[in-house]
């Protein structure tokens, strides 16, 4: 490491890599165990490393019960602020514990126990958090599905997780419209070969869900539920499954364990984010994403802080002052969101005049993650707020930052365009195609030398083979992040973007495969490809290229087909995957073995010099696409 990163960080980092047992053994004292772990790093079955084998605990106990026991019962644990419904409320630690224990009792009365799966399909309301923690209390495994996903995506997750119970609400609320969830849920269950035994439905006043024979009303079941106690689970037992998009249409079930997760998140809150007991912390994301799991729900509660559940957008609810109002009203010490949210505010209120009148004096730091933080957005946010704007890079798979500026442990200079340095525990390296480490400053594939630290995925849900094939098979002994980038001479990591076909649209991770499956299902489509093209606001937007079946006339039918395709993607995948553009083309460029050259097309659409593999089947197909794909 160079001179910019000497000090507490350098010492912690060095120890985390050279002596992970000592480093994580010490970090493990930050949580309360039922049986302290006899083992820190369990490397008995590589490449399946486990942490804290033999230890037992309960994550919900660590997030709620022990804080109440230790005198934090009257402190607010959760503020709920929903400009889309006009509702605000708050829960003290004692009140949240009571609700969670009751919800756990309700789930138990439906037969949910340790190891059973519960799918949660809910908007940003406290009941989503309550359900997650109730599952953790019972040792049941929650799988939260983002409310913006349509039936096909929800069905794929139900099929894979095989939940005993699904917990949902009657609707979600977008600024422009109310979205009834029940028809989506019923549609998804109908498509899935696995059927849950019961669904608990929270009726919201905006839309009443029609209840079926297996449905149970949230209010009714909660009213009579007996509070349930914490169930002892193994450190290595799963806490949750969170599905994320890979390159194929089938989502990957990222598994999170209980012990490593609680230890890593607790460590991250103080050392990376500088947040401790009693601090107010505002993460504007969604419980359906990993940022929501880790930094709306678990991490703030594990450390006894106050979390804010915000149901709304950064703009339009009612205007671009939403974040400033929340920060001022609740006295947030730090906030966390995706860069696209700041770009949305910048677009609406470029001079940040709406900041006036809101007391931001308590705000010390803004953390941004989920997509690349472009230097323009970084500069703008720094200027209007006058505090550190801190990028951090991670993935659903890791659950907490891989690279960050460790504001709690050892704040370091910020370099725009970089999420700063490798976080202790992550041996981040940049490799060339042969798997050799490249010199500082040279771009390559970003990989992490095994073992990954606690809190990261131990495997994919019931699919060890896919875990190995997806992440561990390219470079022996390394986890492949799927991102390309470089590390400079000071140890600062620069993340340039995905090297595979995973899309990142407005901080939402989407799969080209599932959008393609929606397009391919249209009766006039012979072949299709989806690429992510650069967009100033959303980072990337999906664009579809389709080849029509013989006999379908693009001239006369094209407009209708395009319209139908855009609608199909919204109906099948969800509005978050909305195609910006669909082009009807004569043929798609492929290799001789039939692999579609998405990367080459993406480079053309972004105005870059396309990389054309030697194995291309027919160069003239690419030439014909020049006119379609080249930006004006
Ligand atoms: N349920 C249902 N629909 C949803 C939804 C949800 N939870 N979230 C988004 N949608 C819909 C939107 O209403 C929109 O529909 P429309 O095309 O009919 O208008 C569509 O999906 C696209 O949404 P989005 O890409 O979010 O664009 P937007 O203009 O509504 O909002 C931002 C833009 C930047 C404000 C928003 O994307 C945002 O806050 N992003 C941050 C993402 C994030 O938190 N990521 C997690 C990592 S931190
Ligand atoms: P997700 O799993 O939804 O969190 O998405 C993970 C992907 O988002 C990463 O693989 C990156 O491509 C991208 N990403 C997340 N955070 C950053 C960041 N700070 N800088 C650059 N890319 C990021």
mmCIF file of N, CA and C in Angstrom, residues 184-230:
data_model
loop_
_atom_site.group_PDB
_atom_site.id
_atom_site.type_symbol
_atom_site.label_atom_id
_atom_site.label_comp_id
_atom_site.label_asym_id
_atom_site.label_seq_id
_atom_site.Cartn_x
_atom_site.Cartn_y
_atom_site.Cartn_z
ATOM 1 N N UNK A 184 -50.578 -9.808 -9.076
ATOM 2 C CA UNK A 184 -49.217 -10.271 -9.415
ATOM 3 C C UNK A 184 -48.895 -11.541 -8.637
ATOM 4 N N UNK A 185 -49.241 -11.493 -7.348
ATOM 5 C CA UNK A 185 -48.936 -12.625 -6.482
ATOM 6 C C UNK A 185 -49.713 -13.862 -6.927
ATOM 7 N N UNK A 186 -51.010 -13.682 -7.163
ATOM 8 C CA UNK A 186 -51.829 -14.820 -7.613
ATOM 9 C C UNK A 186 -51.298 -15.353 -8.942
ATOM 10 N N UNK A 187 -50.935 -14.432 -9.842
ATOM 11 C CA UNK A 187 -50.408 -14.845 -11.152
ATOM 12 C C UNK A 187 -49.115 -15.632 -11.003
ATOM 13 N N UNK A 188 -48.274 -15.181 -10.086
ATOM 14 C CA UNK A 188 -46.982 -15.849 -9.892
ATOM 15 C C UNK A 188 -47.187 -17.246 -9.305
ATOM 16 N N UNK A 189 -48.104 -17.351 -8.335
ATOM 17 C CA UNK A 189 -48.350 -18.670 -7.715
ATOM 18 C C UNK A 189 -48.939 -19.627 -8.754
ATOM 19 N N UNK A 190 -49.775 -19.070 -9.624
ATOM 20 C CA UNK A 190 -50.371 -19.903 -10.661
ATOM 21 C C UNK A 190 -49.294 -20.450 -11.604
ATOM 22 N N UNK A 191 -48.313 -19.610 -11.931
ATOM 23 C CA UNK A 191 -47.250 -20.045 -12.841
ATOM 24 C C UNK A 191 -46.293 -21.041 -12.203
ATOM 25 N N UNK A 192 -46.172 -20.955 -10.883
ATOM 26 C CA UNK A 192 -45.162 -21.770 -10.215
ATOM 27 C C UNK A 192 -45.699 -23.169 -9.929
ATOM 28 N N UNK A 193 -44.834 -24.180 -10.071
ATOM 29 C CA UNK A 193 -45.308 -25.534 -9.764
ATOM 30 C C UNK A 193 -45.344 -25.738 -8.247
ATOM 31 N N UNK A 194 -44.554 -24.933 -7.517
ATOM 32 C CA UNK A 194 -44.635 -24.983 -6.055
ATOM 33 C C UNK A 194 -45.727 -24.025 -5.570
ATOM 34 N N UNK A 195 -46.569 -24.482 -4.684
ATOM 35 C CA UNK A 195 -47.616 -23.618 -4.113
ATOM 36 C C UNK A 195 -47.362 -23.441 -2.622
ATOM 37 N N UNK A 196 -47.357 -22.188 -2.136
ATOM 38 C CA UNK A 196 -47.218 -21.995 -0.682
ATOM 39 C C UNK A 196 -48.488 -22.483 0.006
ATOM 40 N N UNK A 197 -48.363 -22.825 1.301
ATOM 41 C CA UNK A 197 -49.560 -23.282 2.009
ATOM 42 C C UNK A 197 -50.494 -22.113 2.295
ATOM 43 N N UNK A 198 -49.920 -20.993 2.716
ATOM 44 C CA UNK A 198 -50.737 -19.821 3.066
ATOM 45 C C UNK A 198 -50.046 -18.552 2.598
ATOM 46 N N UNK A 199 -50.878 -17.503 2.390
ATOM 47 C CA UNK A 199 -50.332 -16.162 2.132
ATOM 48 C C UNK A 199 -50.915 -15.220 3.175
ATOM 49 N N UNK A 200 -50.051 -14.469 3.830
ATOM 50 C CA UNK A 200 -50.539 -13.429 4.745
ATOM 51 C C UNK A 200 -50.570 -12.132 3.942
ATOM 52 N N UNK A 201 -51.720 -11.471 3.926
ATOM 53 C CA UNK A 201 -51.866 -10.254 3.120
ATOM 54 C C UNK A 201 -52.173 -9.067 4.036
ATOM 55 N N UNK A 202 -51.343 -8.048 3.926
ATOM 56 C CA UNK A 202 -51.609 -6.807 4.652
ATOM 57 C C UNK A 202 -52.456 -5.907 3.747
ATOM 58 N N UNK A 203 -53.683 -5.626 4.191
ATOM 59 C CA UNK A 203 -54.557 -4.753 3.397
ATOM 60 C C UNK A 203 -54.147 -3.298 3.641
ATOM 61 N N UNK A 204 -53.819 -2.606 2.563
ATOM 62 C CA UNK A 204 -53.540 -1.170 2.677
ATOM 63 C C UNK A 204 -54.783 -0.425 2.191
ATOM 64 N N UNK A 205 -55.045 0.763 2.753
ATOM 65 C CA UNK A 205 -56.305 1.437 2.400
ATOM 66 C C UNK A 205 -56.417 1.815 0.911
ATOM 67 N N UNK A 206 -55.304 1.938 0.215
ATOM 68 C CA UNK A 206 -55.373 2.409 -1.170
ATOM 69 C C UNK A 206 -55.991 1.389 -2.119
ATOM 70 N N UNK A 207 -55.809 0.088 -1.812
ATOM 71 C CA UNK A 207 -56.356 -0.964 -2.668
ATOM 72 C C UNK A 207 -56.722 -2.141 -1.772
ATOM 73 N N UNK A 208 -57.922 -2.657 -1.958
ATOM 74 C CA UNK A 208 -58.289 -3.847 -1.174
ATOM 75 C C UNK A 208 -58.027 -5.093 -2.006
ATOM 76 N N UNK A 209 -57.235 -6.011 -1.456
ATOM 77 C CA UNK A 209 -56.944 -7.253 -2.176
ATOM 78 C C UNK A 209 -58.093 -8.232 -1.978
ATOM 79 N N UNK A 210 -58.411 -8.933 -3.043
ATOM 80 C CA UNK A 210 -59.435 -9.973 -2.932
ATOM 81 C C UNK A 210 -58.782 -11.198 -2.306
ATOM 82 N N UNK A 211 -59.377 -11.675 -1.215
ATOM 83 C CA UNK A 211 -58.738 -12.775 -0.491
ATOM 84 C C UNK A 211 -59.233 -14.128 -1.010
ATOM 85 N N UNK A 212 -58.301 -15.050 -1.163
ATOM 86 C CA UNK A 212 -58.654 -16.402 -1.598
ATOM 87 C C UNK A 212 -58.685 -17.348 -0.408
ATOM 88 N N UNK A 213 -58.979 -18.615 -0.649
ATOM 89 C CA UNK A 213 -59.124 -19.585 0.453
ATOM 90 C C UNK A 213 -57.847 -19.801 1.263
ATOM 91 N N UNK A 214 -56.673 -19.595 0.670
ATOM 92 C CA UNK A 214 -55.421 -19.822 1.415
ATOM 93 C C UNK A 214 -54.872 -18.540 2.023
ATOM 94 N N UNK A 215 -55.590 -17.427 1.798
ATOM 95 C CA UNK A 215 -55.064 -16.145 2.263
ATOM 96 C C UNK A 215 -55.511 -15.831 3.680
ATOM 97 N N UNK A 216 -54.606 -15.189 4.415
ATOM 98 C CA UNK A 216 -54.870 -14.823 5.800
ATOM 99 C C UNK A 216 -54.646 -13.321 5.921
ATOM 100 N N UNK A 217 -55.514 -12.661 6.641
ATOM 101 C CA UNK A 217 -55.378 -11.218 6.811
ATOM 102 C C UNK A 217 -54.318 -10.893 7.877
ATOM 103 N N UNK A 218 -53.408 -10.007 7.543
ATOM 104 C CA UNK A 218 -52.310 -9.643 8.461
ATOM 105 C C UNK A 218 -52.842 -9.190 9.821
ATOM 106 N N UNK A 219 -53.804 -8.273 9.802
ATOM 107 C CA UNK A 219 -54.297 -7.697 11.056
ATOM 108 C C UNK A 219 -54.940 -8.790 11.916
ATOM 109 N N UNK A 220 -55.733 -9.637 11.261
ATOM 110 C CA UNK A 220 -56.414 -10.695 12.022
ATOM 111 C C UNK A 220 -55.427 -11.664 12.667
ATOM 112 N N UNK A 221 -54.463 -12.113 11.904
ATOM 113 C CA UNK A 221 -53.560 -13.121 12.463
ATOM 114 C C UNK A 221 -52.641 -12.515 13.524
ATOM 115 N N UNK A 222 -52.291 -11.248 13.328
ATOM 116 C CA UNK A 222 -51.431 -10.587 14.322
ATOM 117 C C UNK A 222 -52.199 -10.368 15.629
ATOM 118 N N UNK A 223 -53.500 -10.122 15.513
ATOM 119 C CA UNK A 223 -54.304 -9.797 16.701
ATOM 120 C C UNK A 223 -54.333 -10.961 17.693
ATOM 121 N N UNK A 224 -54.291 -12.160 17.186
ATOM 122 C CA UNK A 224 -54.424 -13.310 18.092
ATOM 123 C C UNK A 224 -53.118 -14.079 18.281
ATOM 124 N N UNK A 225 -52.041 -13.611 17.653
ATOM 125 C CA UNK A 225 -50.787 -14.376 17.701
ATOM 126 C C UNK A 225 -50.143 -14.305 19.089
ATOM 127 N N UNK A 226 -49.566 -15.417 19.484
ATOM 128 C CA UNK A 226 -48.776 -15.481 20.718
ATOM 129 C C UNK A 226 -47.349 -15.093 20.377
ATOM 130 N N UNK A 227 -46.750 -14.155 21.128
ATOM 131 C CA UNK A 227 -45.360 -13.796 20.812
ATOM 132 C C UNK A 227 -44.442 -15.026 20.839
ATOM 133 N N UNK A 228 -43.514 -15.085 19.907
ATOM 134 C CA UNK A 228 -42.587 -16.224 19.856
ATOM 135 C C UNK A 228 -41.191 -15.771 20.266
ATOM 136 N N UNK A 229 -40.480 -16.666 20.907
ATOM 137 C CA UNK A 229 -39.115 -16.385 21.363
ATOM 138 C C UNK A 229 -38.087 -16.656 20.265
ATOM 139 N N UNK A 230 -36.849 -16.255 20.548
ATOM 140 C CA UNK A 230 -35.774 -16.479 19.587
ATOM 141 C C UNK A 230 -35.379 -17.958 19.560
#
